[in-house]
Tab-separated table of N, CA and C in Angstrom:
chain	number	residue	atom	x	y	z
A	1	UNK	N	0.836	-1.178	0.000
A	1	UNK	CA	0.000	0.000	0.000
A	1	UNK	C	0.875	1.233	0.000
A	2	UNK	N	0.287	2.326	-0.411
A	2	UNK	CA	1.009	3.550	-0.631
A	2	UNK	C	0.398	4.646	0.229
A	3	UNK	N	1.200	5.576	0.680
A	3	UNK	CA	0.667	6.676	1.475
A	3	UNK	C	0.877	7.995	0.756
A	4	UNK	N	-0.148	8.857	0.808
A	4	UNK	CA	-0.063	10.170	0.191
A	4	UNK	C	0.752	11.088	1.077
A	5	UNK	N	1.337	12.106	0.469
A	5	UNK	CA	2.193	13.011	1.209
A	5	UNK	C	1.446	14.251	1.707
A	6	UNK	N	0.777	14.968	0.861
A	6	UNK	CA	0.313	16.316	1.161
A	6	UNK	C	-0.767	16.375	2.238
A	7	UNK	N	-1.971	16.772	1.903
A	7	UNK	CA	-3.034	16.986	2.875
A	7	UNK	C	-3.564	15.700	3.479
A	8	UNK	N	-3.312	14.583	2.846
A	8	UNK	CA	-3.886	13.319	3.279
A	8	UNK	C	-2.825	12.446	3.947
A	9	UNK	N	-2.169	12.980	4.981
A	9	UNK	CA	-1.069	12.288	5.649
A	9	UNK	C	-1.418	10.858	6.049
A	10	UNK	N	-2.631	10.667	6.552
A	10	UNK	CA	-3.004	9.345	7.052
A	10	UNK	C	-3.805	8.526	6.048
A	11	UNK	N	-4.022	9.073	4.863
A	11	UNK	CA	-4.837	8.387	3.856
A	11	UNK	C	-4.004	7.336	3.126
A	12	UNK	N	-4.656	6.236	2.779
A	12	UNK	CA	-3.993	5.150	2.066
A	12	UNK	C	-4.478	5.104	0.629
A	13	UNK	N	-3.531	5.119	-0.300
A	13	UNK	CA	-3.829	5.049	-1.729
A	13	UNK	C	-3.750	3.600	-2.165
A	14	UNK	N	-4.807	3.123	-2.840
A	14	UNK	CA	-4.845	1.744	-3.323
A	14	UNK	C	-5.350	1.702	-4.750
A	15	UNK	N	-4.925	0.674	-5.477
A	15	UNK	CA	-5.408	0.392	-6.827
A	15	UNK	C	-6.048	-0.983	-6.797
A	16	UNK	N	-7.196	-1.117	-7.476
A	16	UNK	CA	-7.871	-2.415	-7.558
A	16	UNK	C	-8.664	-2.482	-8.847
A	17	UNK	N	-9.078	-3.704	-9.192
A	17	UNK	CA	-9.898	-3.881	-10.388
A	17	UNK	C	-11.245	-3.191	-10.219
A	18	UNK	N	-11.743	-2.595	-11.282
A	18	UNK	CA	-13.056	-1.973	-11.268
A	18	UNK	C	-14.128	-3.048	-11.307
A	19	UNK	N	-15.218	-2.821	-10.571
A	19	UNK	CA	-16.372	-3.715	-10.582
A	19	UNK	C	-17.605	-2.925	-11.029
A	20	UNK	N	-18.672	-3.633	-11.290
A	20	UNK	CA	-19.915	-2.974	-11.689
A	20	UNK	C	-20.396	-1.996	-10.616
A	21	UNK	N	-20.151	-2.301	-9.364
A	21	UNK	CA	-20.600	-1.412	-8.288
A	21	UNK	C	-19.827	-0.087	-8.259
A	22	UNK	N	-18.712	-0.009	-8.982
A	22	UNK	CA	-17.931	1.233	-9.063
A	22	UNK	C	-18.486	2.212	-10.084
A	23	UNK	N	-19.371	1.769	-10.953
A	23	UNK	CA	-19.818	2.611	-12.065
A	23	UNK	C	-20.392	3.956	-11.604
A	24	UNK	N	-21.222	4.047	-10.557
A	24	UNK	CA	-21.710	5.378	-10.152
A	24	UNK	C	-20.577	6.346	-9.786
A	25	UNK	N	-19.573	5.872	-9.057
A	25	UNK	CA	-18.428	6.728	-8.717
A	25	UNK	C	-17.625	7.089	-9.957
A	26	UNK	N	-17.437	6.127	-10.841
A	26	UNK	CA	-16.691	6.367	-12.075
A	26	UNK	C	-17.414	7.404	-12.930
A	27	UNK	N	-18.735	7.375	-12.945
A	27	UNK	CA	-19.497	8.344	-13.732
A	27	UNK	C	-19.283	9.770	-13.216
A	28	UNK	N	-19.158	9.943	-11.912
A	28	UNK	CA	-18.877	11.272	-11.358
A	28	UNK	C	-17.514	11.759	-11.865
A	29	UNK	N	-16.517	10.891	-11.797
A	29	UNK	CA	-15.175	11.224	-12.277
A	29	UNK	C	-15.209	11.513	-13.773
A	30	UNK	N	-15.898	10.676	-14.511
A	30	UNK	CA	-15.999	10.792	-15.968
A	30	UNK	C	-16.573	12.149	-16.368
A	31	UNK	N	-17.632	12.579	-15.684
A	31	UNK	CA	-18.273	13.857	-16.026
A	31	UNK	C	-17.418	15.047	-15.613
A	32	UNK	N	-16.629	14.902	-14.556
A	32	UNK	CA	-15.722	15.986	-14.165
A	32	UNK	C	-14.568	16.129	-15.152
A	33	UNK	N	-14.148	15.023	-15.737
A	33	UNK	CA	-12.910	15.001	-16.518
A	33	UNK	C	-13.088	15.231	-18.015
A	34	UNK	N	-14.218	14.843	-18.576
A	34	UNK	CA	-14.325	14.809	-20.035
A	34	UNK	C	-15.527	15.584	-20.560
A	35	UNK	N	-15.328	16.244	-21.705
A	35	UNK	CA	-16.445	16.926	-22.360
A	35	UNK	C	-17.323	15.937	-23.119
A	36	UNK	N	-16.780	14.756	-23.422
A	36	UNK	CA	-17.540	13.678	-24.061
A	36	UNK	C	-17.516	12.450	-23.144
A	37	UNK	N	-18.225	12.507	-22.011
A	37	UNK	CA	-18.153	11.373	-21.076
A	37	UNK	C	-18.813	10.120	-21.629
A	38	UNK	N	-18.246	8.983	-21.233
A	38	UNK	CA	-18.859	7.707	-21.565
A	38	UNK	C	-20.147	7.568	-20.758
A	39	UNK	N	-21.020	6.682	-21.205
A	39	UNK	CA	-22.269	6.401	-20.496
A	39	UNK	C	-22.061	5.247	-19.511
A	40	UNK	N	-23.002	5.113	-18.597
A	40	UNK	CA	-22.972	3.966	-17.674
A	40	UNK	C	-22.995	2.662	-18.463
A	41	UNK	N	-23.798	2.638	-19.514
A	41	UNK	CA	-23.911	1.426	-20.327
A	41	UNK	C	-22.585	1.069	-20.993
A	42	UNK	N	-21.842	2.083	-21.416
A	42	UNK	CA	-20.531	1.822	-22.028
A	42	UNK	C	-19.600	1.141	-21.024
A	43	UNK	N	-19.567	1.633	-19.791
A	43	UNK	CA	-18.724	0.995	-18.773
A	43	UNK	C	-19.230	-0.405	-18.429
A	44	UNK	N	-20.544	-0.553	-18.351
A	44	UNK	CA	-21.123	-1.870	-18.061
A	44	UNK	C	-20.721	-2.878	-19.147
A	45	UNK	N	-20.792	-2.458	-20.403
A	45	UNK	CA	-20.386	-3.333	-21.513
A	45	UNK	C	-18.894	-3.662	-21.451
A	46	UNK	N	-18.074	-2.669	-21.132
A	46	UNK	CA	-16.634	-2.911	-21.024
A	46	UNK	C	-16.347	-3.976	-19.960
A	47	UNK	N	-17.020	-3.862	-18.815
A	47	UNK	CA	-16.753	-4.778	-17.696
A	47	UNK	C	-17.365	-6.163	-17.881
A	48	UNK	N	-18.445	-6.275	-18.663
A	48	UNK	CA	-19.136	-7.560	-18.759
A	48	UNK	C	-18.967	-8.275	-20.100
A	49	UNK	N	-18.705	-7.522	-21.172
A	49	UNK	CA	-18.669	-8.146	-22.496
A	49	UNK	C	-17.345	-8.039	-23.240
A	50	UNK	N	-16.509	-7.069	-22.889
A	50	UNK	CA	-15.260	-6.861	-23.617
A	50	UNK	C	-14.133	-7.627	-22.915
A	51	UNK	N	-13.770	-8.760	-23.464
A	51	UNK	CA	-12.737	-9.603	-22.854
A	51	UNK	C	-11.342	-9.005	-22.975
A	52	UNK	N	-11.189	-7.984	-23.805
A	52	UNK	CA	-9.903	-7.303	-23.953
A	52	UNK	C	-9.745	-6.160	-22.947
A	53	UNK	N	-10.842	-5.770	-22.288
A	53	UNK	CA	-10.848	-4.602	-21.411
A	53	UNK	C	-10.342	-4.933	-20.015
A	54	UNK	N	-9.518	-4.031	-19.486
A	54	UNK	CA	-9.012	-4.110	-18.112
A	54	UNK	C	-9.182	-2.710	-17.518
A	55	UNK	N	-9.913	-2.606	-16.412
A	55	UNK	CA	-10.160	-1.310	-15.781
A	55	UNK	C	-9.794	-1.378	-14.308
A	56	UNK	N	-9.230	-0.287	-13.806
A	56	UNK	CA	-8.864	-0.220	-12.402
A	56	UNK	C	-9.375	1.075	-11.788
A	57	UNK	N	-9.523	1.025	-10.474
A	57	UNK	CA	-9.957	2.175	-9.698
A	57	UNK	C	-8.826	2.537	-8.741
A	58	UNK	N	-8.617	3.830	-8.556
A	58	UNK	CA	-7.672	4.337	-7.569
A	58	UNK	C	-8.494	4.894	-6.415
A	59	UNK	N	-8.195	4.436	-5.203
A	59	UNK	CA	-8.966	4.833	-4.024
A	59	UNK	C	-8.071	5.445	-2.957
A	60	UNK	N	-8.653	6.356	-2.201
A	60	UNK	CA	-8.051	6.816	-0.953
A	60	UNK	C	-9.022	6.444	0.144
A	61	UNK	N	-8.549	5.621	1.068
A	61	UNK	CA	-9.377	5.161	2.196
A	61	UNK	C	-10.762	4.688	1.755
A	62	UNK	N	-10.801	3.916	0.675
A	62	UNK	CA	-12.045	3.319	0.214
A	62	UNK	C	-12.898	4.196	-0.678
A	63	UNK	N	-12.473	5.426	-0.958
A	63	UNK	CA	-13.227	6.332	-1.821
A	63	UNK	C	-12.553	6.402	-3.190
A	64	UNK	N	-13.323	6.133	-4.240
A	64	UNK	CA	-12.786	6.180	-5.605
A	64	UNK	C	-12.474	7.622	-5.979
A	65	UNK	N	-11.210	7.877	-6.336
A	65	UNK	CA	-10.804	9.229	-6.734
A	65	UNK	C	-10.250	9.267	-8.153
A	66	UNK	N	-10.117	8.093	-8.777
A	66	UNK	CA	-9.625	8.035	-10.143
A	66	UNK	C	-9.850	6.658	-10.718
A	67	UNK	N	-9.703	6.570	-12.024
A	67	UNK	CA	-9.825	5.264	-12.673
A	67	UNK	C	-9.065	5.312	-13.983
A	68	UNK	N	-8.764	4.141	-14.492
A	68	UNK	CA	-8.098	4.033	-15.794
A	68	UNK	C	-8.520	2.735	-16.453
A	69	UNK	N	-8.499	2.737	-17.781
A	69	UNK	CA	-8.853	1.538	-18.522
A	69	UNK	C	-7.984	1.356	-19.737
A	70	UNK	N	-7.889	0.105	-20.159
A	70	UNK	CA	-7.127	-0.215	-21.364
A	70	UNK	C	-7.705	-1.464	-21.997
A	71	UNK	N	-7.414	-1.611	-23.270
A	71	UNK	CA	-7.691	-2.840	-23.993
A	71	UNK	C	-6.355	-3.516	-24.224
A	72	UNK	N	-6.288	-4.803	-23.984
A	72	UNK	CA	-5.056	-5.561	-24.192
A	72	UNK	C	-5.290	-6.531	-25.346
A	73	UNK	N	-4.620	-6.265	-26.458
A	73	UNK	CA	-4.796	-7.065	-27.665
A	73	UNK	C	-3.427	-7.495	-28.161
A	74	UNK	N	-3.242	-8.790	-28.253
A	74	UNK	CA	-1.952	-9.363	-28.622
A	74	UNK	C	-0.901	-8.870	-27.630
A	75	UNK	N	0.088	-8.102	-28.091
A	75	UNK	CA	1.129	-7.604	-27.188
A	75	UNK	C	1.063	-6.087	-27.026
A	76	UNK	N	-0.110	-5.497	-27.331
A	76	UNK	CA	-0.278	-4.058	-27.229
A	76	UNK	C	-1.436	-3.694	-26.304
A	77	UNK	N	-1.226	-2.629	-25.536
A	77	UNK	CA	-2.273	-2.093	-24.667
A	77	UNK	C	-2.687	-0.731	-25.205
A	78	UNK	N	-3.986	-0.512	-25.283
A	78	UNK	CA	-4.527	0.768	-25.753
A	78	UNK	C	-5.267	1.409	-24.583
A	79	UNK	N	-4.760	2.548	-24.105
A	79	UNK	CA	-5.437	3.247	-23.010
A	79	UNK	C	-6.739	3.826	-23.552
A	80	UNK	N	-7.841	3.465	-22.912
A	80	UNK	CA	-9.144	3.981	-23.329
A	80	UNK	C	-9.494	5.257	-22.575
A	81	UNK	N	-9.210	5.290	-21.285
A	81	UNK	CA	-9.466	6.486	-20.489
A	81	UNK	C	-8.655	6.439	-19.198
A	82	UNK	N	-8.355	7.620	-18.711
A	82	UNK	CA	-7.649	7.780	-17.445
A	82	UNK	C	-8.096	9.121	-16.879
A	83	UNK	N	-8.548	9.126	-15.622
A	83	UNK	CA	-9.096	10.357	-15.051
A	83	UNK	C	-8.990	10.342	-13.531
A	84	UNK	N	-8.871	11.550	-12.977
A	84	UNK	CA	-8.786	11.749	-11.530
A	84	UNK	C	-9.823	12.794	-11.138
A	85	UNK	N	-10.447	12.605	-9.979
A	85	UNK	CA	-11.412	13.587	-9.462
A	85	UNK	C	-10.776	14.962	-9.435
A	86	UNK	N	-11.563	15.963	-9.765
A	86	UNK	CA	-11.070	17.331	-9.838
A	86	UNK	C	-10.421	17.770	-8.520
A	87	UNK	N	-11.013	17.415	-7.397
A	87	UNK	CA	-10.498	17.835	-6.091
A	87	UNK	C	-9.137	17.235	-5.769
A	88	UNK	N	-8.732	16.184	-6.482
A	88	UNK	CA	-7.466	15.500	-6.204
A	88	UNK	C	-6.399	15.768	-7.263
A	89	UNK	N	-6.701	16.631	-8.208
A	89	UNK	CA	-5.726	16.921	-9.260
A	89	UNK	C	-4.603	17.799	-8.710
A	90	UNK	N	-3.464	17.767	-9.395
A	90	UNK	CA	-2.323	18.570	-8.987
A	90	UNK	C	-1.464	17.910	-7.909
A	91	UNK	N	-1.719	16.642	-7.620
A	91	UNK	CA	-0.958	15.910	-6.595
A	91	UNK	C	-0.175	14.737	-7.192
A	92	UNK	N	-0.041	14.738	-8.512
A	92	UNK	CA	0.659	13.664	-9.236
A	92	UNK	C	-0.057	12.312	-9.141
A	93	UNK	N	-1.355	12.340	-8.848
A	93	UNK	CA	-2.124	11.091	-8.766
A	93	UNK	C	-2.410	10.529	-10.153
A	94	UNK	N	-2.565	11.386	-11.150
A	94	UNK	CA	-2.713	10.904	-12.521
A	94	UNK	C	-1.465	10.151	-12.962
A	95	UNK	N	-0.322	10.655	-12.563
A	95	UNK	CA	0.937	9.978	-12.869
A	95	UNK	C	1.011	8.632	-12.161
A	96	UNK	N	0.585	8.578	-10.917
A	96	UNK	CA	0.600	7.318	-10.173
A	96	UNK	C	-0.359	6.312	-10.819
A	97	UNK	N	-1.511	6.799	-11.275
A	97	UNK	CA	-2.486	5.937	-11.933
A	97	UNK	C	-1.923	5.412	-13.261
A	98	UNK	N	-1.293	6.277	-14.034
A	98	UNK	CA	-0.672	5.850	-15.288
A	98	UNK	C	0.442	4.837	-15.020
A	99	UNK	N	1.257	5.080	-14.002
A	99	UNK	CA	2.313	4.126	-13.644
A	99	UNK	C	1.728	2.746	-13.357
A	100	UNK	N	0.643	2.719	-12.594
A	100	UNK	CA	0.016	1.438	-12.234
A	100	UNK	C	-0.557	0.753	-13.470
A	101	UNK	N	-1.159	1.521	-14.360
A	101	UNK	CA	-1.709	0.957	-15.594
A	101	UNK	C	-0.589	0.384	-16.461
A	102	UNK	N	0.521	1.106	-16.557
A	102	UNK	CA	1.653	0.628	-17.356
A	102	UNK	C	2.264	-0.633	-16.737
A	103	UNK	N	2.390	-0.656	-15.410
A	103	UNK	CA	2.911	-1.855	-14.722
A	103	UNK	C	2.005	-3.052	-14.971
A	104	UNK	N	0.699	-2.817	-14.892
A	104	UNK	CA	-0.264	-3.898	-15.104
A	104	UNK	C	-0.162	-4.425	-16.529
A	105	UNK	N	-0.082	-3.523	-17.493
A	105	UNK	CA	0.036	-3.938	-18.900
A	105	UNK	C	1.301	-4.759	-19.112
A	106	UNK	N	2.406	-4.310	-18.555
A	106	UNK	CA	3.672	-5.044	-18.696
A	106	UNK	C	3.565	-6.412	-18.035
A	107	UNK	N	2.957	-6.470	-16.864
A	107	UNK	CA	2.778	-7.739	-16.165
A	107	UNK	C	1.949	-8.717	-17.004
A	108	UNK	N	0.970	-8.181	-17.725
A	108	UNK	CA	0.107	-9.012	-18.572
A	108	UNK	C	0.789	-9.413	-19.885
A	109	UNK	N	2.030	-8.989	-20.079
A	109	UNK	CA	2.780	-9.380	-21.265
A	109	UNK	C	2.715	-8.399	-22.412
A	110	UNK	N	2.140	-7.233	-22.187
A	110	UNK	CA	2.085	-6.221	-23.236
A	110	UNK	C	3.483	-5.636	-23.430
A	111	UNK	N	3.849	-5.392	-24.686
A	111	UNK	CA	5.160	-4.840	-24.999
A	111	UNK	C	5.115	-3.346	-25.301
A	112	UNK	N	3.958	-2.888	-25.808
A	112	UNK	CA	3.804	-1.484	-26.172
A	112	UNK	C	2.449	-0.983	-25.699
A	113	UNK	N	2.364	0.334	-25.554
A	113	UNK	CA	1.116	0.951	-25.116
A	113	UNK	C	0.861	2.168	-25.982
A	114	UNK	N	-0.416	2.392	-26.309
A	114	UNK	CA	-0.797	3.531	-27.139
A	114	UNK	C	-1.986	4.254	-26.534
A	115	UNK	N	-2.212	5.462	-27.018
A	115	UNK	CA	-3.344	6.274	-26.578
A	115	UNK	C	-3.555	7.394	-27.574
A	116	UNK	N	-4.707	8.052	-27.469
A	116	UNK	CA	-4.969	9.285	-28.189
A	116	UNK	C	-5.196	10.367	-27.138
A	117	UNK	N	-4.706	11.564	-27.430
A	117	UNK	CA	-4.875	12.698	-26.523
A	117	UNK	C	-5.184	13.940	-27.357
A	118	UNK	N	-6.055	14.785	-26.837
A	118	UNK	CA	-6.385	16.023	-27.556
A	118	UNK	C	-5.106	16.815	-27.816
A	119	UNK	N	-4.989	17.373	-29.024
A	119	UNK	CA	-3.795	18.164	-29.340
A	119	UNK	C	-3.686	19.393	-28.429
A	120	UNK	N	-4.796	19.845	-27.871
A	120	UNK	CA	-4.774	21.004	-26.975
A	120	UNK	C	-4.435	20.630	-25.525
A	121	UNK	N	-4.406	19.351	-25.189
A	121	UNK	CA	-4.178	18.924	-23.809
A	121	UNK	C	-2.679	18.766	-23.544
A	122	UNK	N	-2.019	19.888	-23.381
A	122	UNK	CA	-0.566	19.896	-23.208
A	122	UNK	C	-0.143	19.296	-21.868
A	123	UNK	N	-0.951	19.448	-20.837
A	123	UNK	CA	-0.618	18.873	-19.531
A	123	UNK	C	-0.525	17.354	-19.644
A	124	UNK	N	-1.516	16.738	-20.268
A	124	UNK	CA	-1.504	15.288	-20.442
A	124	UNK	C	-0.353	14.863	-21.350
A	125	UNK	N	-0.128	15.602	-22.418
A	125	UNK	CA	0.967	15.256	-23.328
A	125	UNK	C	2.310	15.259	-22.605
A	126	UNK	N	2.543	16.263	-21.739
A	126	UNK	CA	3.803	16.318	-20.981
A	126	UNK	C	3.939	15.111	-20.058
A	127	UNK	N	2.845	14.716	-19.419
A	127	UNK	CA	2.887	13.536	-18.548
A	127	UNK	C	3.234	12.298	-19.369
A	128	UNK	N	2.568	12.119	-20.493
A	128	UNK	CA	2.825	10.941	-21.322
A	128	UNK	C	4.267	10.929	-21.821
A	129	UNK	N	4.768	12.087	-22.235
A	129	UNK	CA	6.163	12.155	-22.683
A	129	UNK	C	7.119	11.795	-21.550
A	130	UNK	N	6.826	12.268	-20.344
A	130	UNK	CA	7.643	11.951	-19.167
A	130	UNK	C	7.709	10.440	-18.939
A	131	UNK	N	6.633	9.743	-19.294
A	131	UNK	CA	6.549	8.294	-19.095
A	131	UNK	C	7.012	7.507	-20.318
A	132	UNK	N	7.611	8.190	-21.294
A	132	UNK	CA	8.202	7.493	-22.428
A	132	UNK	C	7.352	7.430	-23.686
A	133	UNK	N	6.190	8.066	-23.682
A	133	UNK	CA	5.349	8.080	-24.879
A	133	UNK	C	5.908	9.092	-25.877
A	134	UNK	N	5.803	8.747	-27.154
A	134	UNK	CA	6.224	9.630	-28.230
A	134	UNK	C	5.095	9.770	-29.230
A	135	UNK	N	5.007	10.953	-29.825
A	135	UNK	CA	3.983	11.208	-30.833
A	135	UNK	C	4.241	10.346	-32.065
A	136	UNK	N	3.158	9.776	-32.594
A	136	UNK	CA	3.278	8.919	-33.777
A	136	UNK	C	2.308	9.331	-34.876
A	137	UNK	N	1.706	10.504	-34.730
A	137	UNK	CA	0.796	10.960	-35.761
A	137	UNK	C	-0.428	11.650	-35.185
A	138	UNK	N	-1.313	12.047	-36.073
A	138	UNK	CA	-2.523	12.794	-35.719
A	138	UNK	C	-3.742	12.096	-36.308
A	139	UNK	N	-4.802	12.012	-35.521
A	139	UNK	CA	-6.105	11.576	-36.033
A	139	UNK	C	-6.932	12.846	-36.207
A	140	UNK	N	-7.185	13.224	-37.449
A	140	UNK	CA	-7.921	14.456	-37.760
A	140	UNK	C	-9.375	14.344	-37.318
A	141	UNK	N	-9.882	15.396	-36.658
A	141	UNK	CA	-11.285	15.468	-36.274
A	141	UNK	C	-11.741	14.342	-35.360
A	142	UNK	N	-10.862	13.816	-34.543
A	142	UNK	CA	-11.134	12.630	-33.718
A	142	UNK	C	-12.239	12.868	-32.686
A	143	UNK	N	-12.261	14.046	-32.084
A	143	UNK	CA	-13.227	14.324	-31.016
A	143	UNK	C	-14.477	14.968	-31.594
A	144	UNK	N	-15.614	14.290	-31.426
A	144	UNK	CA	-16.837	14.718	-32.101
A	144	UNK	C	-17.483	15.956	-31.478
A	145	UNK	N	-17.100	16.343	-30.257
A	145	UNK	CA	-17.715	17.523	-29.655
A	145	UNK	C	-17.275	18.810	-30.347
A	146	UNK	N	-16.011	18.854	-30.813
A	146	UNK	CA	-15.526	20.063	-31.480
A	146	UNK	C	-14.625	19.760	-32.674
A	147	UNK	N	-14.588	18.487	-33.071
A	147	UNK	CA	-13.784	18.021	-34.213
A	147	UNK	C	-12.281	18.273	-34.018
A	148	UNK	N	-11.860	18.359	-32.761
A	148	UNK	CA	-10.437	18.542	-32.465
A	148	UNK	C	-9.654	17.303	-32.873
A	149	UNK	N	-8.425	17.535	-33.305
A	149	UNK	CA	-7.535	16.434	-33.657
A	149	UNK	C	-7.015	15.752	-32.397
A	150	UNK	N	-6.643	14.491	-32.553
A	150	UNK	CA	-6.015	13.732	-31.478
A	150	UNK	C	-4.596	13.388	-31.883
A	151	UNK	N	-3.677	13.517	-30.925
A	151	UNK	CA	-2.317	13.052	-31.139
A	151	UNK	C	-2.268	11.582	-30.730
A	152	UNK	N	-1.698	10.754	-31.594
A	152	UNK	CA	-1.489	9.336	-31.287
A	152	UNK	C	-0.117	9.225	-30.646
A	153	UNK	N	-0.052	8.554	-29.508
A	153	UNK	CA	1.224	8.403	-28.814
A	153	UNK	C	1.460	6.928	-28.508
A	154	UNK	N	2.735	6.536	-28.549
A	154	UNK	CA	3.138	5.160	-28.269
A	154	UNK	C	4.294	5.150	-27.288
A	155	UNK	N	4.363	4.094	-26.474
A	155	UNK	CA	5.502	3.873	-25.578
A	155	UNK	C	5.812	2.392	-25.535
A	156	UNK	N	7.087	2.076	-25.391
A	156	UNK	CA	7.495	0.697	-25.125
A	156	UNK	C	7.380	0.461	-23.631
A	157	UNK	N	6.912	-0.715	-23.267
A	157	UNK	CA	6.784	-1.072	-21.856
A	157	UNK	C	7.984	-1.914	-21.431
A	158	UNK	N	8.356	-1.828	-20.166
A	158	UNK	CA	9.471	-2.644	-19.693
A	158	UNK	C	9.091	-4.115	-19.667
A	159	UNK	N	10.068	-4.977	-19.907
A	159	UNK	CA	9.827	-6.413	-19.768
A	159	UNK	C	9.706	-6.724	-18.286
A	160	UNK	N	8.714	-7.523	-17.940
A	160	UNK	CA	8.581	-7.934	-16.543
A	160	UNK	C	8.459	-9.432	-16.476
A	161	UNK	N	8.970	-9.967	-15.412
A	161	UNK	CA	8.788	-11.391	-15.155
A	161	UNK	C	7.469	-11.594	-14.447
A	162	UNK	N	7.005	-12.786	-14.363
A	162	UNK	CA	5.734	-13.077	-13.696
A	162	UNK	C	5.789	-12.762	-12.207
A	163	UNK	N	6.997	-12.558	-11.646
A	163	UNK	CA	7.083	-12.180	-10.237
A	163	UNK	C	6.940	-10.676	-10.061
A	164	UNK	N	6.737	-9.957	-11.186
A	164	UNK	CA	6.495	-8.520	-11.121
A	164	UNK	C	7.756	-7.683	-11.131
A	165	UNK	N	8.916	-8.293	-11.207
A	165	UNK	CA	10.155	-7.521	-11.242
A	165	UNK	C	10.493	-7.168	-12.684
A	166	UNK	N	11.040	-5.987	-12.867
A	166	UNK	CA	11.431	-5.575	-14.205
A	166	UNK	C	12.815	-6.134	-14.501
A	167	UNK	N	12.970	-6.688	-15.667
A	167	UNK	CA	14.254	-7.220	-16.089
A	167	UNK	C	15.188	-6.074	-16.424
A	168	UNK	N	16.364	-6.081	-15.822
A	168	UNK	CA	17.373	-5.088	-16.142
A	168	UNK	C	17.074	-3.698	-15.616
A	169	UNK	N	16.179	-3.561	-14.663
A	169	UNK	CA	15.850	-2.234	-14.162
A	169	UNK	C	16.488	-2.010	-12.797
A	170	UNK	N	16.577	-0.751	-12.444
A	170	UNK	CA	17.049	-0.367	-11.128
A	170	UNK	C	15.840	0.161	-10.386
A	171	UNK	N	15.608	-0.346	-9.208
A	171	UNK	CA	14.450	0.110	-8.450
A	171	UNK	C	14.825	1.266	-7.554
A	172	UNK	N	13.885	2.189	-7.364
A	172	UNK	CA	14.111	3.331	-6.474
A	172	UNK	C	13.962	2.886	-5.036
A	173	UNK	N	14.736	3.459	-4.179
A	173	UNK	CA	14.629	3.149	-2.743
A	173	UNK	C	14.147	4.347	-1.991
């Protein structure tokens, strides 16, 4: 388990698989984070019918404050969404959530990870670049709310053994 530093000295940060009972909390996060939020039905379908989908929730003391999802196909992971409650932004929790998603993908045998991000979302782009993602092109008119372009980004994931250790990596102490 992990402990937060700033205002939540005694709070415990945890990551776990998303369940159907998380959908109401996820919908609150979804509406705070996106101008084109997914529907409850979309999340329900992802969790019950999409065998490629993997979704996780980030909690502080049992309260969902973020979530992330990906599709795992062959040896590639495609991030579908990643979001943090507005009240918890600015604490590097999005970075922690992305780290956990990348670790999970690597553990599952994924070699590469991709995503689309709004060309105007420079904050997210900087985070992705920090984590090793590189621009690989543009999807014109990708976002239907305003026809904004999306930047396609890719990153190589570290090789991991089934024991969760990264091969050839140095761990921080």
